[in-house]
Short mmCIF file of C-alpha atoms in Angstrom, two decimals:
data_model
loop_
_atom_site.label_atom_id
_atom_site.label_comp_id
_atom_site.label_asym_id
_atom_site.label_seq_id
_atom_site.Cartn_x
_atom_site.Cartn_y
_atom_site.Cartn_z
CA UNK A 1 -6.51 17.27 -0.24
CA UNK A 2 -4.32 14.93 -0.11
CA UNK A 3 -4.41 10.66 -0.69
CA UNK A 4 -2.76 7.92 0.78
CA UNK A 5 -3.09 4.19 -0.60
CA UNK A 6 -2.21 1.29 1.97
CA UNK A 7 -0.88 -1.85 -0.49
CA UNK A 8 -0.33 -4.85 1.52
CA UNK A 9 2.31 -7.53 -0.33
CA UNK A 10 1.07 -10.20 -2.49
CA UNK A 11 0.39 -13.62 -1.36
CA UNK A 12 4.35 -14.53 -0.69
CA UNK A 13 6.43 -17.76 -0.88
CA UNK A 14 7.07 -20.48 2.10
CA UNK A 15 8.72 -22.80 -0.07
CA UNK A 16 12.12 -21.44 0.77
CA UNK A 17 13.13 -22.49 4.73
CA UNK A 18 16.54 -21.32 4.18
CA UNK A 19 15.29 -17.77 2.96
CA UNK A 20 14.52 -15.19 6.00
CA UNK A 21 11.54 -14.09 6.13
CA UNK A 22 12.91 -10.75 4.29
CA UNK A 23 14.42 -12.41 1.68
CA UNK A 24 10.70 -14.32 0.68
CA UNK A 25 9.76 -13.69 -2.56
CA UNK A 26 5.83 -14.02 -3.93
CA UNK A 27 4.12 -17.43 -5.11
CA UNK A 28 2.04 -18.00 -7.81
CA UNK A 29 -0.84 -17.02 -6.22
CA UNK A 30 0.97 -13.16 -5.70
CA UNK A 31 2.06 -13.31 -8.67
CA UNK A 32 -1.05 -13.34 -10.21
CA UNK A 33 -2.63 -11.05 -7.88
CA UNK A 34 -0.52 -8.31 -8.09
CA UNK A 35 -1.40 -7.72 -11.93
CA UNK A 36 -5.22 -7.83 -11.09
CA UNK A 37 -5.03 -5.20 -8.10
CA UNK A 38 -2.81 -3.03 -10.70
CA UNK A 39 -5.28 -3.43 -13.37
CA UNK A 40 -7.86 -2.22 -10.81
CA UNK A 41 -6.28 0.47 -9.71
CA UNK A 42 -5.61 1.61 -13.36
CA UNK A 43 -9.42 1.39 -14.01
CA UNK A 44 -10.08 3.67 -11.01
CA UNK A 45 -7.37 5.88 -13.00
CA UNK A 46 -5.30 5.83 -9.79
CA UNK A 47 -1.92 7.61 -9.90
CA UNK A 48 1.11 8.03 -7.95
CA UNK A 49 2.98 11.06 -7.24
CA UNK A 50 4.98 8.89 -5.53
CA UNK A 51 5.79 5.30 -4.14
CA UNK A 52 7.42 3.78 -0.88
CA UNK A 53 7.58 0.45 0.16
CA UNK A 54 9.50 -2.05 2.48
CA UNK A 55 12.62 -3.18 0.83
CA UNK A 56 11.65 -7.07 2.03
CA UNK A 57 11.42 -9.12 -1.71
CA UNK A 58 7.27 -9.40 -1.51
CA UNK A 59 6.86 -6.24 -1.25
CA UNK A 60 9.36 -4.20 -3.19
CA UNK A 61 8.13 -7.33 -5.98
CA UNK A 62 4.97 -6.10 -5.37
CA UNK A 63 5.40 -2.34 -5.57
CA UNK A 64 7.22 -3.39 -8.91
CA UNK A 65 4.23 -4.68 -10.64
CA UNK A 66 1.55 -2.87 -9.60
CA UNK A 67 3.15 0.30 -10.27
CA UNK A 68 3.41 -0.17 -13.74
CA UNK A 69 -0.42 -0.31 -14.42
CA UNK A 70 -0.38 3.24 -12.66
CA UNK A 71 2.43 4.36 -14.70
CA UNK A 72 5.02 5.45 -11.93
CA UNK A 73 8.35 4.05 -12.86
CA UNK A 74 9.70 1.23 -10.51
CA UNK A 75 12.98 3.29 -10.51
CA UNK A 76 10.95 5.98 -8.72
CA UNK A 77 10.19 3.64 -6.03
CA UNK A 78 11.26 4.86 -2.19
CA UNK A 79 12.47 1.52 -0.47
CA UNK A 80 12.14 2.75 3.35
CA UNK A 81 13.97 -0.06 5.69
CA UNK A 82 11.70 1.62 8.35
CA UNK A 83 8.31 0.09 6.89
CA UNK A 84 9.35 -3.36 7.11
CA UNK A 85 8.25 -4.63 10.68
CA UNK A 86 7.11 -0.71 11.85
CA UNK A 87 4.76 0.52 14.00
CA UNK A 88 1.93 2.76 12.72
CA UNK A 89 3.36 5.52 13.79
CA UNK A 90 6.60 5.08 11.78
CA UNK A 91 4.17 5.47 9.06
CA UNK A 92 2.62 8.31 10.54
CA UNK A 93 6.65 9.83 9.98
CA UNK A 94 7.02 8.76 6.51
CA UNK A 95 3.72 10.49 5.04
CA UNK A 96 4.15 13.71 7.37
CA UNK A 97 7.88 14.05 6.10
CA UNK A 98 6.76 13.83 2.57
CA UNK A 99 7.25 16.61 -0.36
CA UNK A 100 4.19 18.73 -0.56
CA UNK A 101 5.04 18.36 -3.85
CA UNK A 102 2.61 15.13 -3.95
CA UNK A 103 -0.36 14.69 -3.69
CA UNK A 104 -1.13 10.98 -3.85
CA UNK A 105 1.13 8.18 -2.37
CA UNK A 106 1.00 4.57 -2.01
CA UNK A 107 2.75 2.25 0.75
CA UNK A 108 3.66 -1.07 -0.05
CA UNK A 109 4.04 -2.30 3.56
CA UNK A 110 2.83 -5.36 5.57
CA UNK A 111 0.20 -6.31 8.14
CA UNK A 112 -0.03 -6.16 10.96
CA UNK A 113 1.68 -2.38 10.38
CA UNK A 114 -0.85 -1.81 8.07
CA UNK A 115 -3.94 -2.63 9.99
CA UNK A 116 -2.91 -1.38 12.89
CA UNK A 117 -2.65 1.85 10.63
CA UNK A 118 -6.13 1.80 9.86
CA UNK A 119 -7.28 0.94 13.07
CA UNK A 120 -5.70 3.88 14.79
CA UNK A 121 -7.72 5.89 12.09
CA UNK A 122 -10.57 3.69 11.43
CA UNK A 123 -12.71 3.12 14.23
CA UNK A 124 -15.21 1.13 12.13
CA UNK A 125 -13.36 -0.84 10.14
CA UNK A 126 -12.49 -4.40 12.07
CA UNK A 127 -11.59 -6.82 8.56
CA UNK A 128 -8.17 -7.92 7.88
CA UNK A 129 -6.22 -6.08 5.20
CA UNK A 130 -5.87 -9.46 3.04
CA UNK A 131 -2.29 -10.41 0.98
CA UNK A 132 -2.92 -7.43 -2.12
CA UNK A 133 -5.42 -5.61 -0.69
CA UNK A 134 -5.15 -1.14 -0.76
CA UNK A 135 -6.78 0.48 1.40
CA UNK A 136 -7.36 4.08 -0.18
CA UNK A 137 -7.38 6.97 2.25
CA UNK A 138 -8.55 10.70 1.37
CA UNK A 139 -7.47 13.24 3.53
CA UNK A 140 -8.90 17.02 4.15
CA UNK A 141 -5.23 17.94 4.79
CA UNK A 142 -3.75 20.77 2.79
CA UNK A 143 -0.12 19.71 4.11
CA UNK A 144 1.04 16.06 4.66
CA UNK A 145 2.40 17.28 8.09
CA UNK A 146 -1.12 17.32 9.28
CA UNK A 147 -1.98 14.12 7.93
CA UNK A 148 -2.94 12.59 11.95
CA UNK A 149 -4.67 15.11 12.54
CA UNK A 150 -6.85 15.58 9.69
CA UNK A 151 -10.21 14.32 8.41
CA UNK A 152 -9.54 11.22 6.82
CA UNK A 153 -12.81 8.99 4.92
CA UNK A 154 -11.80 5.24 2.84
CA UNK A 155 -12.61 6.16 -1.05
CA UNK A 156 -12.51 2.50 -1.21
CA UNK A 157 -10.96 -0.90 0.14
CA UNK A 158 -10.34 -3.54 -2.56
CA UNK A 159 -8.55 -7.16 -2.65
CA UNK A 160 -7.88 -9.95 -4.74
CA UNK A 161 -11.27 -11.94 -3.70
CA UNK A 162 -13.29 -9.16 -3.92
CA UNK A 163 -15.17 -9.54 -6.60
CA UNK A 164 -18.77 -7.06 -6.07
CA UNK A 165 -15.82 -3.98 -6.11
CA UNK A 166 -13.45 -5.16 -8.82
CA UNK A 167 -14.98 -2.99 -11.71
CA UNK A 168 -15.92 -0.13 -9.57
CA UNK A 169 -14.22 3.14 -10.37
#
């Protein structure tokens, strides 16, 4: 079995015109949000065997913080230039090239890469990924190579705003 948790940036910064959009860091409001979605995840005694994320500012920041509620060290953190602006099937590549090794990542990425992720997966499910939100994934595949073509259910969606889910575990 093997899991896969979809982490969309926290709420970033516009305040900045003469920052690209790479270089945006988060506001306040990401900031904040980031340390609630770790605690979360800490109460659902998530872990990661291992981390990528985008190298853009919002969401390597993210990746930062969050990962220290789950206890994965943010040196350990895979910045992959490919999941900044990527198609879902670059994503596809980066969890069927992964160690078998692990068997729980997370993605620190960015809509619309990571809806269009789920959707591809997801028949169902129509909502927006929101700034902060994971989207957990369980798969029935023994080896992350056969990740697309395995059985895949949601063990849960959660976001900032979500407050009937925030205490589940």
């Amino acid at each position: 079995m093997k899991t896969v948790y979809l982490v969309r940036h926290a709420k970033s910064s516009w305040d900045y015109p003469e920052l690209t959009d790479f270089e945006r860091p988060l506001n306040k409001r990401g900031r904040k949000n980031a340390p609630e979605m770790g605690e979360r995840l800490k109460s659902r005694k998530v872990k990661f065997d291992l981390a990528y994320s985008s190298p853009a500012i919002r969401a390597a920041q993210t990746a930062r913080i969050i990962t220290k509620y789950v206890h994965y060290g943010r040196k350990q953190i895979t910045y992959l230039e490919k999941l900044y602006h990527c198609e879902p099937q670059d994503m596809i590549e980066v969890i069927e090239a992964t160690d078998e090794q692990n068997e729980t990542i997370a993605i620190f990425g960015h809509n619309p890469s990571l809806n269009g992720f789920v959707y591809n997966f997801f028949n169902d499910f129509h909502e927006n990924i929101p700034t902060c939100g994971v989207f957990a994934i369980e798969s029935d595949a023994e080896k992350w190579a056969d990740f697309s073509r395995s059985k895949m259910k949601c063990v849960f969606f959660d976001y900032p705003k979500n407050k009937q889910d925030s205490n589940a575990g």
